[in-house]
Amino acid sequence: MIIEALEDFAAHLPQSGSLLGLDLGTQTIGTALSDLRRSVATPGDTIKRTKFTKDAAQLVDIMTTRAAAGVIIGLLRNMDGTEGPRAQATLAFSRILTQITEL
């Protein structure tokens, strides 16, 4: 499920557990993992993008090995608050990723 409002997102998370942050670029996907109390995030692996299936498999592997409780994906917006091509690509990536994992 894709949740865009922070309040809604927080309501869907377990009380504790690490969150995996993703920064989707056109060439790479940056990752960061929070501590269990969600007060500090540490940079993680950078995934060189190839095909969605391979990229998603690497992300699921990170989610599993790091026991992530949820995923946060950065959503780029234009200066006027509208969603441009990168935001649309991120939302499409998110929709497909939710078909692969429940996080």
mmCIF file with all atom_site columns, C-alpha atoms in Angstrom:
data_model
loop_
_atom_site.group_PDB
_atom_site.id
_atom_site.type_symbol
_atom_site.label_atom_id
_atom_site.label_alt_id
_atom_site.label_comp_id
_atom_site.label_asym_id
_atom_site.label_entity_id
_atom_site.label_seq_id
_atom_site.pdbx_PDB_ins_code
_atom_site.Cartn_x
_atom_site.Cartn_y
_atom_site.Cartn_z
_atom_site.occupancy
_atom_site.B_iso_or_equiv
_atom_site.pdbx_formal_charge
_atom_site.auth_seq_id
_atom_site.auth_comp_id
_atom_site.auth_asym_id
_atom_site.auth_atom_id
_atom_site.pdbx_PDB_model_num
ATOM 1   C CA . MET A 1 1   ? 0.000  0.000  0.000   1.00 0.00 ? 1   MET A CA 1
ATOM 2   C CA . ILE A 1 2   ? 1.307  3.451  -0.886  1.00 0.00 ? 2   ILE A CA 1
ATOM 3   C CA . ILE A 1 3   ? 0.775  6.026  1.835   1.00 0.00 ? 3   ILE A CA 1
ATOM 4   C CA . GLU A 1 4   ? 1.630  9.625  1.034   1.00 0.00 ? 4   GLU A CA 1
ATOM 5   C CA . ALA A 1 5   ? 0.680  11.396 4.282   1.00 0.00 ? 5   ALA A CA 1
ATOM 6   C CA . LEU A 1 6   ? 3.091  11.007 7.197   1.00 0.00 ? 6   LEU A CA 1
ATOM 7   C CA . GLU A 1 7   ? 0.286  10.571 9.743   1.00 0.00 ? 7   GLU A CA 1
ATOM 8   C CA . ASP A 1 8   ? -1.262 7.741  7.741   1.00 0.00 ? 8   ASP A CA 1
ATOM 9   C CA . PHE A 1 9   ? 2.140  6.137  7.238   1.00 0.00 ? 9   PHE A CA 1
ATOM 10  C CA . ALA A 1 10  ? 2.949  6.155  10.951  1.00 0.00 ? 10  ALA A CA 1
ATOM 11  C CA . ALA A 1 11  ? -0.410 4.578  11.767  1.00 0.00 ? 11  ALA A CA 1
ATOM 12  C CA . HIS A 1 12  ? 0.398  1.592  9.538   1.00 0.00 ? 12  HIS A CA 1
ATOM 13  C CA . LEU A 1 13  ? 3.784  0.807  11.084  1.00 0.00 ? 13  LEU A CA 1
ATOM 14  C CA . PRO A 1 14  ? 4.512  -1.552 13.948  1.00 0.00 ? 14  PRO A CA 1
ATOM 15  C CA . GLN A 1 15  ? 5.487  0.183  17.200  1.00 0.00 ? 15  GLN A CA 1
ATOM 16  C CA . SER A 1 16  ? 9.164  -0.642 16.736  1.00 0.00 ? 16  SER A CA 1
ATOM 17  C CA . GLY A 1 17  ? 11.578 -1.847 14.120  1.00 0.00 ? 17  GLY A CA 1
ATOM 18  C CA . SER A 1 18  ? 13.939 -0.316 11.619  1.00 0.00 ? 18  SER A CA 1
ATOM 19  C CA . LEU A 1 19  ? 12.772 1.670  8.625   1.00 0.00 ? 19  LEU A CA 1
ATOM 20  C CA . LEU A 1 20  ? 14.489 1.406  5.271   1.00 0.00 ? 20  LEU A CA 1
ATOM 21  C CA . GLY A 1 21  ? 14.780 4.707  3.438   1.00 0.00 ? 21  GLY A CA 1
ATOM 22  C CA . LEU A 1 22  ? 15.146 4.721  -0.346  1.00 0.00 ? 22  LEU A CA 1
ATOM 23  C CA . ASP A 1 23  ? 16.366 7.477  -2.623  1.00 0.00 ? 23  ASP A CA 1
ATOM 24  C CA . LEU A 1 24  ? 15.382 6.495  -6.153  1.00 0.00 ? 24  LEU A CA 1
ATOM 25  C CA . GLY A 1 25  ? 17.622 7.950  -8.800  1.00 0.00 ? 25  GLY A CA 1
ATOM 26  C CA . THR A 1 26  ? 17.739 7.225  -12.488 1.00 0.00 ? 26  THR A CA 1
ATOM 27  C CA . GLN A 1 27  ? 21.073 5.403  -12.192 1.00 0.00 ? 27  GLN A CA 1
ATOM 28  C CA . THR A 1 28  ? 21.207 4.286  -8.547  1.00 0.00 ? 28  THR A CA 1
ATOM 29  C CA . ILE A 1 29  ? 19.033 3.600  -5.507  1.00 0.00 ? 29  ILE A CA 1
ATOM 30  C CA . GLY A 1 30  ? 20.442 4.898  -2.261  1.00 0.00 ? 30  GLY A CA 1
ATOM 31  C CA . THR A 1 31  ? 19.473 3.140  0.961   1.00 0.00 ? 31  THR A CA 1
ATOM 32  C CA . ALA A 1 32  ? 19.585 4.063  4.627   1.00 0.00 ? 32  ALA A CA 1
ATOM 33  C CA . LEU A 1 33  ? 18.412 2.105  7.657   1.00 0.00 ? 33  LEU A CA 1
ATOM 34  C CA . SER A 1 34  ? 17.155 3.549  10.911  1.00 0.00 ? 34  SER A CA 1
ATOM 35  C CA . ASP A 1 35  ? 17.887 2.178  14.329  1.00 0.00 ? 35  ASP A CA 1
ATOM 36  C CA . LEU A 1 36  ? 15.127 0.255  16.125  1.00 0.00 ? 36  LEU A CA 1
ATOM 37  C CA . ARG A 1 37  ? 13.873 3.394  17.889  1.00 0.00 ? 37  ARG A CA 1
ATOM 38  C CA . ARG A 1 38  ? 13.856 5.308  14.591  1.00 0.00 ? 38  ARG A CA 1
ATOM 39  C CA . SER A 1 39  ? 15.934 8.182  15.867  1.00 0.00 ? 39  SER A CA 1
ATOM 40  C CA . VAL A 1 40  ? 19.036 7.802  13.668  1.00 0.00 ? 40  VAL A CA 1
ATOM 41  C CA . ALA A 1 41  ? 19.495 6.511  10.124  1.00 0.00 ? 41  ALA A CA 1
ATOM 42  C CA . THR A 1 42  ? 22.734 5.087  8.788   1.00 0.00 ? 42  THR A CA 1
ATOM 43  C CA . PRO A 1 43  ? 23.624 5.068  5.086   1.00 0.00 ? 43  PRO A CA 1
ATOM 44  C CA . GLY A 1 44  ? 23.457 1.641  3.525   1.00 0.00 ? 44  GLY A CA 1
ATOM 45  C CA . ASP A 1 45  ? 24.189 0.076  0.185   1.00 0.00 ? 45  ASP A CA 1
ATOM 46  C CA . THR A 1 46  ? 23.860 1.917  -3.096  1.00 0.00 ? 46  THR A CA 1
ATOM 47  C CA . ILE A 1 47  ? 22.223 -0.231 -5.742  1.00 0.00 ? 47  ILE A CA 1
ATOM 48  C CA . LYS A 1 48  ? 23.230 0.347  -9.344  1.00 0.00 ? 48  LYS A CA 1
ATOM 49  C CA . ARG A 1 49  ? 19.983 0.223  -11.274 1.00 0.00 ? 49  ARG A CA 1
ATOM 50  C CA . THR A 1 50  ? 19.638 -2.350 -14.021 1.00 0.00 ? 50  THR A CA 1
ATOM 51  C CA . LYS A 1 51  ? 16.196 -3.913 -14.442 1.00 0.00 ? 51  LYS A CA 1
ATOM 52  C CA . PHE A 1 52  ? 13.299 -3.554 -12.023 1.00 0.00 ? 52  PHE A CA 1
ATOM 53  C CA . THR A 1 53  ? 13.241 -7.252 -11.142 1.00 0.00 ? 53  THR A CA 1
ATOM 54  C CA . LYS A 1 54  ? 16.930 -7.272 -10.207 1.00 0.00 ? 54  LYS A CA 1
ATOM 55  C CA . ASP A 1 55  ? 16.682 -3.970 -8.355  1.00 0.00 ? 55  ASP A CA 1
ATOM 56  C CA . ALA A 1 56  ? 13.618 -5.166 -6.446  1.00 0.00 ? 56  ALA A CA 1
ATOM 57  C CA . ALA A 1 57  ? 15.294 -8.475 -5.561  1.00 0.00 ? 57  ALA A CA 1
ATOM 58  C CA . GLN A 1 58  ? 18.226 -6.583 -4.052  1.00 0.00 ? 58  GLN A CA 1
ATOM 59  C CA . LEU A 1 59  ? 15.861 -4.342 -2.081  1.00 0.00 ? 59  LEU A CA 1
ATOM 60  C CA . VAL A 1 60  ? 13.866 -7.306 -0.764  1.00 0.00 ? 60  VAL A CA 1
ATOM 61  C CA . ASP A 1 61  ? 17.144 -8.939 0.263   1.00 0.00 ? 61  ASP A CA 1
ATOM 62  C CA . ILE A 1 62  ? 18.122 -5.797 2.194   1.00 0.00 ? 62  ILE A CA 1
ATOM 63  C CA . MET A 1 63  ? 14.661 -5.594 3.782   1.00 0.00 ? 63  MET A CA 1
ATOM 64  C CA . THR A 1 64  ? 14.873 -9.219 4.870   1.00 0.00 ? 64  THR A CA 1
ATOM 65  C CA . THR A 1 65  ? 18.443 -9.309 6.150   1.00 0.00 ? 65  THR A CA 1
ATOM 66  C CA . ARG A 1 66  ? 18.024 -6.008 8.005   1.00 0.00 ? 66  ARG A CA 1
ATOM 67  C CA . ALA A 1 67  ? 14.549 -6.952 9.309   1.00 0.00 ? 67  ALA A CA 1
ATOM 68  C CA . ALA A 1 68  ? 12.991 -3.685 8.165   1.00 0.00 ? 68  ALA A CA 1
ATOM 69  C CA . ALA A 1 69  ? 9.539  -2.930 9.552   1.00 0.00 ? 69  ALA A CA 1
ATOM 70  C CA . GLY A 1 70  ? 8.701  -0.444 6.812   1.00 0.00 ? 70  GLY A CA 1
ATOM 71  C CA . VAL A 1 71  ? 10.010 1.426  3.790   1.00 0.00 ? 71  VAL A CA 1
ATOM 72  C CA . ILE A 1 72  ? 10.099 5.156  3.147   1.00 0.00 ? 72  ILE A CA 1
ATOM 73  C CA . ILE A 1 73  ? 10.698 6.335  -0.405  1.00 0.00 ? 73  ILE A CA 1
ATOM 74  C CA . GLY A 1 74  ? 11.605 9.936  -1.149  1.00 0.00 ? 74  GLY A CA 1
ATOM 75  C CA . LEU A 1 75  ? 9.129  11.640 -3.480  1.00 0.00 ? 75  LEU A CA 1
ATOM 76  C CA . LEU A 1 76  ? 10.527 14.538 -5.476  1.00 0.00 ? 76  LEU A CA 1
ATOM 77  C CA . ARG A 1 77  ? 8.171  17.420 -6.114  1.00 0.00 ? 77  ARG A CA 1
ATOM 78  C CA . ASN A 1 78  ? 8.574  20.515 -8.216  1.00 0.00 ? 78  ASN A CA 1
ATOM 79  C CA . MET A 1 79  ? 9.149  23.858 -6.505  1.00 0.00 ? 79  MET A CA 1
ATOM 80  C CA . ASP A 1 80  ? 5.443  24.648 -6.852  1.00 0.00 ? 80  ASP A CA 1
ATOM 81  C CA . GLY A 1 81  ? 4.471  21.368 -5.138  1.00 0.00 ? 81  GLY A CA 1
ATOM 82  C CA . THR A 1 82  ? 3.341  19.556 -8.264  1.00 0.00 ? 82  THR A CA 1
ATOM 83  C CA . GLU A 1 83  ? 4.536  16.103 -9.205  1.00 0.00 ? 83  GLU A CA 1
ATOM 84  C CA . GLY A 1 84  ? 6.851  15.913 -12.190 1.00 0.00 ? 84  GLY A CA 1
ATOM 85  C CA . PRO A 1 85  ? 8.225  12.976 -14.166 1.00 0.00 ? 85  PRO A CA 1
ATOM 86  C CA . ARG A 1 86  ? 10.542 11.795 -11.344 1.00 0.00 ? 86  ARG A CA 1
ATOM 87  C CA . ALA A 1 87  ? 7.662  11.752 -8.865  1.00 0.00 ? 87  ALA A CA 1
ATOM 88  C CA . GLN A 1 88  ? 5.542  9.766  -11.318 1.00 0.00 ? 88  GLN A CA 1
ATOM 89  C CA . ALA A 1 89  ? 8.401  7.280  -11.826 1.00 0.00 ? 89  ALA A CA 1
ATOM 90  C CA . THR A 1 90  ? 8.798  6.934  -8.050  1.00 0.00 ? 90  THR A CA 1
ATOM 91  C CA . LEU A 1 91  ? 5.083  6.304  -7.551  1.00 0.00 ? 91  LEU A CA 1
ATOM 92  C CA . ALA A 1 92  ? 5.118  3.680  -10.320 1.00 0.00 ? 92  ALA A CA 1
ATOM 93  C CA . PHE A 1 93  ? 8.161  1.995  -8.729  1.00 0.00 ? 93  PHE A CA 1
ATOM 94  C CA . SER A 1 94  ? 6.388  2.029  -5.353  1.00 0.00 ? 94  SER A CA 1
ATOM 95  C CA . ARG A 1 95  ? 3.204  0.507  -6.745  1.00 0.00 ? 95  ARG A CA 1
ATOM 96  C CA . ILE A 1 96  ? 5.094  -2.368 -8.323  1.00 0.00 ? 96  ILE A CA 1
ATOM 97  C CA . LEU A 1 97  ? 7.263  -2.874 -5.229  1.00 0.00 ? 97  LEU A CA 1
ATOM 98  C CA . THR A 1 98  ? 4.141  -3.240 -3.056  1.00 0.00 ? 98  THR A CA 1
ATOM 99  C CA . GLN A 1 99  ? 3.147  -6.222 -5.206  1.00 0.00 ? 99  GLN A CA 1
ATOM 100 C CA . ILE A 1 100 ? 6.414  -7.931 -4.236  1.00 0.00 ? 100 ILE A CA 1
ATOM 101 C CA . THR A 1 101 ? 6.601  -7.145 -0.519  1.00 0.00 ? 101 THR A CA 1
ATOM 102 C CA . GLU A 1 102 ? 4.134  -6.255 2.214   1.00 0.00 ? 102 GLU A CA 1
ATOM 103 C CA . LEU A 1 103 ? 6.409  -3.519 3.560   1.00 0.00 ? 103 LEU A CA 1
#
